[in-house]
Amino acid sequence: MEKDARPKWDSPVQFVLACVSYAVGLGNVWRFPYLCQMHGGGGFLIPYLLMLFLEGVPLFYLELAIGQKMRLGSIGAWTAISPYLGGMGLASVVTSLYLCLYYNIINAWSFWYLFHSFQSVLPWAECPINANRTGPIKECEQATPTQYFFYRETLDISSSIEENGGIHTGQALCLILAWIITYLFIVRGVKSTGKVVYFTATFPYVVLFVYLIRGITLHGAINGVKYMFTPKMEQLANPTTWINAATQIFFSLGLGFGSLIAFSSYNQYNNNFERQAIVVSLINSGTSIFASIVTFAIYGFKATVNYENCLERTRLLLLNAFNLAEDSITVDTVYDWIEKLNATYPEQFAELNTRLENCDLESELDTAVEGTGLAFIVYSEAIKNMPLSQLWSVLYFIMLLLLGMGSMLGNVTAIITPLRDFKVISRMSSELFNGLVCLFCLLLGLGFTTTSGSYWFTMFNDYGATFSLLFIVLIEVITVSYIYGIKRFEKDIEDMLGHRPNWYWKIMWTFTSPLLLIALFIFYIINYIKGGTPTYQAWNKELGKSVVTEYPVFGQVFIGLLLASSVSCVPLTALYVYCRKRKHGGHHKRQRTVSTISA
Amino acid sequence: MFEKIFFLLCLSTALAEQLCRPEASDGYRVRLSIKTALGDEAYVWNDNEMFLFRATLAFAMRNQISGQEFEVSNIIVCDETPRVSFWFVVTSPQNTSQLVDKESVEEAVRKSRNRINSAFLLTDKTLEFIGIPPTLAAPVNPDTPPWLIVFGLVMGAVGAGIIVLLASSVVQKKRKNDEKPDDEEIDEETRVKTVENSAASEGIYNRSFSDDERFTHM
């Protein structure tokens, strides 16, 4: 019966590369360096690595074990473990759906930037000139050219989430391209994904390595790297540090979406996933640290360039105001001259004071940015100052694309695999079904390309997956440890691997990880309640910077819906199964008596 | 006789100085940043360079106001600083005590800005006329934005890839369908067996861990 056999990875290497490609994503590049900076540089590695061993690796192992044992997607697997808790699988699918909707927008932006890198002058290097040809456009002058390019030309952002506009055609085209490429990668399921991951998992490392060499040799990069690695141990006393470390490990490994269950369900029954779980988790964390070295080298370069430009502007200001000869003040002697001039011409200097900037390297390095702001604004600003900037720009955005596409593989597989376990859908050809899923996500995703789309993106990013995942994984680990039983789980693993998991794994699953997750869960709820009305950063055209704005009522309602829709799958499914069992309970009894007589 | 000439000269210079004052209404301040622009090849600013400047400006005024013959003496300069910045005013050739109005001077400078810049090997940024913003170069607007070209290439390649993949899978399916009649006889036997067993083996997956223990109320 070859037709009904489950597709398989061609080799365990494909499975490992698929997991690496999925886990190593944009978060490693833009979230971890930010956390490192916020929580005391090198010192942050201590809570991070501790959390990796306390919750990261055990939970990763757990999900791989379940997928490989049940050989089903998340819905089927959890239903098999405990019918009442099959809703967990459904919640995973819903969360993955939300993730798919908004994640590909980032890939669309990366494509946009990539295509715009093929010009003699990078479009975000200079401000475009206004209609009168007297100077740069006002919005661009208030902000910086890179910010203007991102907010105005890429997003064409409106001033708040309430104001809507049309679809940005360029964005829509890039989104269509992103979804077509995603479809191409998953069109035949595991057979096509397995070949693609050889590239998407390995090439980003090549680019990162090239960037490491470029980054370290940049002028002023050493300032950034030194800043990052100087540990500020007092941050370890701050509970937020530990919470952020736990959260980062959790989200970075991509637990709870069902992708890991989906990937491992295509494994051979006796595949040694224990070793693979440890390897992938370590690779993921190692990549985060590696990427943050690159990021900090680039930070250092950008900060140094900005600092030196500031000094140059101050020098010119002094020269022009006091009409001194051009070579009398050099960049190094600016501060000495400021004191001298302040002493000799106090009134004239006082007039200048408003225009005089305070140039400080430390404060430049202190500006911590994460997320899309880091990837698209800070990095592109650094790139425009490098020699041969078009080449570095192309390389960088290709890397972002590979990281993003690699994660998309896992996200879409997490939706497709559980749904294909249903008979109705397994009758459709895989190409058709995968195409329908991609088309559906594309059409809904077009909403993110409107002028207010970026604000919806932020909403989905902040609320769509975070809370629900914690809930899902918490229920997962409690189900496996207590409802299914740790002894039964041990036996399953022995069946697959040939040996039982040792005491470390068992303690983590039954004790440490649930406790940590409960603590994180409670912390999230407290933070949410304490935080008051949720807010977002709206771009103000006149001021040329982002302003903190509260979500309007419909926005808050939508946030509530996002959270409720995935979390409520669990109790609702339990209720449904309970009612169904009660209805068919009588039926079954009668059926069984008939068959025993005939047999 | 000499005294008269001497007196007239003094008078004219005095008049000139009165006409040219920093922040006077009809003049402009000029600022040159020679070292910034030329680095090691910077020339020294001296009286000859000043003469060239006045001559270039007279040239610009001649281009602007046709008919009037501006001479170097019509361009009066004052308040020179070590920065190399100074103030200048333009007097009318017909009446040397009258200044040419600001707008004409601005127009003249704007029109001939390029020529003035190149006379000194400087640019709009390094030869500044404070109060006269330079007209920036018009942005180059190609008919098809370059990004669209790259997009088209990538989209074309990806589209071709998908068509190839889908076509090959359709071809594969057709081949399988052609091979089916050969395998049908072999399948018949297995199918008979599976029909007998179908009541027991309804599902394709192994429900070894379903909750039989809990729900079989026997």
PDB file of C-alpha atoms in Angstrom, chain A residues 1 3-4 69-70 72 79-84 111-112 114-116 118-119 129 132-136 169-171 173-174 176-177 180-181 183-184 187-188 192 269 312 315-316 319-327 421 423 429-431 483-484 488 492 495 581 589 592, chain B residues 29 31-37 79 81-85 110 128 133-139 145-148 150-152 154-155 157-159 161-162 164-166 168-170 172-173 176 180 194 202-218:
ATOM      1  CA  MET A   1       0.000   0.000   0.000  1.00  0.00           C
ATOM      2  CA  LYS A   3       0.044   5.241  -1.773  1.00  0.00           C
ATOM      3  CA  ASP A   4      -0.933   5.674   1.848  1.00  0.00           C
ATOM      4  CA  LYS A  69       5.949   8.629  17.939  1.00  0.00           C
ATOM      5  CA  MET A  70       2.512   9.652  16.715  1.00  0.00           C
ATOM      6  CA  LEU A  72       0.812  12.743  12.768  1.00  0.00           C
ATOM      7  CA  THR A  79      -5.949  13.844  19.868  1.00  0.00           C
ATOM      8  CA  ALA A  80      -4.211  10.475  19.992  1.00  0.00           C
ATOM      9  CA  ILE A  81      -2.549  11.323  23.299  1.00  0.00           C
ATOM     10  CA  SER A  82      -5.668  12.599  24.940  1.00  0.00           C
ATOM     11  CA  PRO A  83      -8.864  13.202  22.946  1.00  0.00           C
ATOM     12  CA  TYR A  84     -10.044  15.950  25.278  1.00  0.00           C
ATOM     13  CA  PHE A 111      12.564  41.667  -1.282  1.00  0.00           C
ATOM     14  CA  TRP A 112      11.708  45.331  -1.698  1.00  0.00           C
ATOM     15  CA  LEU A 114      16.899  43.763  -2.137  1.00  0.00           C
ATOM     16  CA  PHE A 115      15.486  44.940  -5.448  1.00  0.00           C
ATOM     17  CA  HIS A 116      16.198  48.554  -4.575  1.00  0.00           C
ATOM     18  CA  PHE A 118      20.531  47.408  -7.591  1.00  0.00           C
ATOM     19  CA  GLN A 119      21.068  51.131  -8.123  1.00  0.00           C
ATOM     20  CA  ILE A 129      14.714  66.570  -3.423  1.00  0.00           C
ATOM     21  CA  ASN A 132      10.897  73.243  -5.822  1.00  0.00           C
ATOM     22  CA  ARG A 133      14.388  71.775  -6.052  1.00  0.00           C
ATOM     23  CA  THR A 134      15.499  73.957  -3.187  1.00  0.00           C
ATOM     24  CA  GLY A 135      16.314  71.252  -0.713  1.00  0.00           C
ATOM     25  CA  PRO A 136      15.387  67.817   0.595  1.00  0.00           C
ATOM     26  CA  THR A 169       1.378  48.058  -5.198  1.00  0.00           C
ATOM     27  CA  GLY A 170       5.099  47.533  -4.816  1.00  0.00           C
ATOM     28  CA  GLN A 171       4.573  45.838  -1.480  1.00  0.00           C
ATOM     29  CA  LEU A 173       3.960  42.550  -5.716  1.00  0.00           C
ATOM     30  CA  CYS A 174       6.749  41.629  -3.331  1.00  0.00           C
ATOM     31  CA  ILE A 176       2.973  37.801  -4.066  1.00  0.00           C
ATOM     32  CA  LEU A 177       6.547  36.910  -4.946  1.00  0.00           C
ATOM     33  CA  ILE A 180       5.024  32.083  -4.755  1.00  0.00           C
ATOM     34  CA  ILE A 181       8.512  31.209  -3.557  1.00  0.00           C
ATOM     35  CA  TYR A 183       4.741  27.617  -2.493  1.00  0.00           C
ATOM     36  CA  LEU A 184       7.650  26.511  -4.627  1.00  0.00           C
ATOM     37  CA  VAL A 187       4.734  22.296  -3.212  1.00  0.00           C
ATOM     38  CA  ARG A 188       5.450  18.600  -2.840  1.00  0.00           C
ATOM     39  CA  SER A 192      10.588  19.537  -1.949  1.00  0.00           C
ATOM     40  CA  TYR A 269      10.500   5.505  13.775  1.00  0.00           C
ATOM     41  CA  GLU A 312      32.458  67.581  11.909  1.00  0.00           C
ATOM     42  CA  ARG A 315      33.562  72.071  13.771  1.00  0.00           C
ATOM     43  CA  LEU A 316      31.957  73.729  10.770  1.00  0.00           C
ATOM     44  CA  LEU A 319      34.372  77.927  11.998  1.00  0.00           C
ATOM     45  CA  ASN A 320      31.481  79.703  10.343  1.00  0.00           C
ATOM     46  CA  ALA A 321      30.259  81.484  13.432  1.00  0.00           C
ATOM     47  CA  PHE A 322      33.618  82.837  14.484  1.00  0.00           C
ATOM     48  CA  ASN A 323      35.116  83.176  11.001  1.00  0.00           C
ATOM     49  CA  LEU A 324      38.306  81.341  11.845  1.00  0.00           C
ATOM     50  CA  ALA A 325      40.650  79.942   9.236  1.00  0.00           C
ATOM     51  CA  GLU A 326      39.657  76.515   7.949  1.00  0.00           C
ATOM     52  CA  ASP A 327      42.504  74.497   9.332  1.00  0.00           C
ATOM     53  CA  ASP A 421      -4.236  14.039   8.311  1.00  0.00           C
ATOM     54  CA  LYS A 423      -9.342  12.135   5.174  1.00  0.00           C
ATOM     55  CA  SER A 429      -3.398  16.294  -4.453  1.00  0.00           C
ATOM     56  CA  SER A 430      -0.739  17.871  -2.285  1.00  0.00           C
ATOM     57  CA  GLU A 431       0.090  20.475  -4.915  1.00  0.00           C
ATOM     58  CA  ILE A 483      -2.182  13.300  32.073  1.00  0.00           C
ATOM     59  CA  TYR A 484      -0.475  10.944  29.637  1.00  0.00           C
ATOM     60  CA  ARG A 488       4.188   5.820  29.453  1.00  0.00           C
ATOM     61  CA  ASP A 492       7.496   5.240  24.117  1.00  0.00           C
ATOM     62  CA  ASP A 495      10.557   1.925  22.075  1.00  0.00           C
ATOM     63  CA  LYS A 581     -18.760  11.052  23.534  1.00  0.00           C
ATOM     64  CA  LYS A 589     -22.334   0.030  23.441  1.00  0.00           C
ATOM     65  CA  ARG A 592     -20.002  -3.648  20.320  1.00  0.00           C
TER      66      ARG A 592
ATOM     67  CA  ARG B  29      28.018  87.170   2.181  1.00  0.00           C
ATOM     68  CA  ARG B  31      32.025  81.837   2.190  1.00  0.00           C
ATOM     69  CA  LEU B  32      34.689  79.659   0.614  1.00  0.00           C
ATOM     70  CA  SER B  33      35.923  76.351   2.023  1.00  0.00           C
ATOM     71  CA  ILE B  34      38.951  75.802  -0.158  1.00  0.00           C
ATOM     72  CA  LYS B  35      40.823  73.377   2.088  1.00  0.00           C
ATOM     73  CA  THR B  36      37.741  71.189   2.534  1.00  0.00           C
ATOM     74  CA  ALA B  37      37.235  70.985  -1.204  1.00  0.00           C
ATOM     75  CA  ASP B  79      34.849  92.488   5.749  1.00  0.00           C
ATOM     76  CA  THR B  81      37.950  87.200   7.413  1.00  0.00           C
ATOM     77  CA  PRO B  82      40.551  84.442   7.810  1.00  0.00           C
ATOM     78  CA  ARG B  83      37.715  81.947   7.257  1.00  0.00           C
ATOM     79  CA  VAL B  84      37.784  83.263   3.738  1.00  0.00           C
ATOM     80  CA  SER B  85      34.380  84.868   3.879  1.00  0.00           C
ATOM     81  CA  ARG B 110      21.880  81.623  -9.760  1.00  0.00           C
ATOM     82  CA  GLU B 128      28.438  79.390  -0.447  1.00  0.00           C
ATOM     83  CA  PRO B 133      20.187  78.464  -1.951  1.00  0.00           C
ATOM     84  CA  PRO B 134      21.652  76.438  -4.790  1.00  0.00           C
ATOM     85  CA  THR B 135      19.306  74.949  -7.363  1.00  0.00           C
ATOM     86  CA  LEU B 136      19.723  71.221  -6.852  1.00  0.00           C
ATOM     87  CA  ALA B 137      20.090  68.887  -9.771  1.00  0.00           C
ATOM     88  CA  ALA B 138      16.847  67.452 -11.024  1.00  0.00           C
ATOM     89  CA  PRO B 139      16.332  63.869  -9.874  1.00  0.00           C
ATOM     90  CA  PRO B 145      12.117  52.037 -11.943  1.00  0.00           C
ATOM     91  CA  PRO B 146      15.162  49.739 -11.739  1.00  0.00           C
ATOM     92  CA  TRP B 147      13.659  47.674  -8.937  1.00  0.00           C
ATOM     93  CA  LEU B 148      10.817  46.618 -11.150  1.00  0.00           C
ATOM     94  CA  VAL B 150      14.972  43.025 -11.038  1.00  0.00           C
ATOM     95  CA  PHE B 151      11.576  42.036  -9.669  1.00  0.00           C
ATOM     96  CA  GLY B 152      10.456  41.003 -13.135  1.00  0.00           C
ATOM     97  CA  VAL B 154      13.099  37.045 -10.273  1.00  0.00           C
ATOM     98  CA  MET B 155       9.373  36.621 -10.721  1.00  0.00           C
ATOM     99  CA  ALA B 157      12.466  32.688 -12.914  1.00  0.00           C
ATOM    100  CA  VAL B 158      10.250  31.599 -10.025  1.00  0.00           C
ATOM    101  CA  GLY B 159       7.187  31.341 -12.234  1.00  0.00           C
ATOM    102  CA  GLY B 161      10.218  26.977 -11.834  1.00  0.00           C
ATOM    103  CA  ILE B 162       6.668  26.447 -10.639  1.00  0.00           C
ATOM    104  CA  VAL B 164       8.156  23.139 -14.628  1.00  0.00           C
ATOM    105  CA  LEU B 165       7.431  21.489 -11.272  1.00  0.00           C
ATOM    106  CA  LEU B 166       3.687  21.320 -11.778  1.00  0.00           C
ATOM    107  CA  SER B 168       6.476  17.339 -14.231  1.00  0.00           C
ATOM    108  CA  SER B 169       4.103  16.187 -11.501  1.00  0.00           C
ATOM    109  CA  VAL B 170       1.209  16.063 -13.983  1.00  0.00           C
ATOM    110  CA  GLN B 172       4.345  11.685 -13.544  1.00  0.00           C
ATOM    111  CA  LYS B 173       0.708  11.151 -12.640  1.00  0.00           C
ATOM    112  CA  LYS B 176       1.288   6.191 -13.159  1.00  0.00           C
ATOM    113  CA  LYS B 180      -2.181   1.045 -13.500  1.00  0.00           C
ATOM    114  CA  THR B 194      -8.356  -5.770   2.563  1.00  0.00           C
ATOM    115  CA  GLU B 202     -10.719   1.371   9.469  1.00  0.00           C
ATOM    116  CA  GLY B 203      -8.014   3.843  10.238  1.00  0.00           C
ATOM    117  CA  ILE B 204      -4.640   4.023   8.571  1.00  0.00           C
ATOM    118  CA  TYR B 205      -2.846   5.092  11.692  1.00  0.00           C
ATOM    119  CA  ASN B 206      -1.818   3.101  14.640  1.00  0.00           C
ATOM    120  CA  ARG B 207      -4.095   3.875  17.523  1.00  0.00           C
ATOM    121  CA  SER B 208      -1.935   1.973  19.925  1.00  0.00           C
ATOM    122  CA  PHE B 209      -2.097   4.772  22.413  1.00  0.00           C
ATOM    123  CA  SER B 210      -5.730   5.728  22.248  1.00  0.00           C
ATOM    124  CA  ASP B 211      -7.603   5.600  25.492  1.00  0.00           C
ATOM    125  CA  ASP B 212      -8.995   2.089  25.240  1.00  0.00           C
ATOM    126  CA  GLU B 213      -8.207   1.603  28.891  1.00  0.00           C
ATOM    127  CA  ARG B 214     -10.510   4.365  29.952  1.00  0.00           C
ATOM    128  CA  PHE B 215     -13.488   4.069  27.694  1.00  0.00           C
ATOM    129  CA  THR B 216     -14.147   0.418  27.153  1.00  0.00           C
ATOM    130  CA  HIS B 217     -16.757  -0.138  29.806  1.00  0.00           C
ATOM    131  CA  MET B 218     -16.630  -3.843  29.904  1.00  0.00           C
TER     132      MET B 218
END
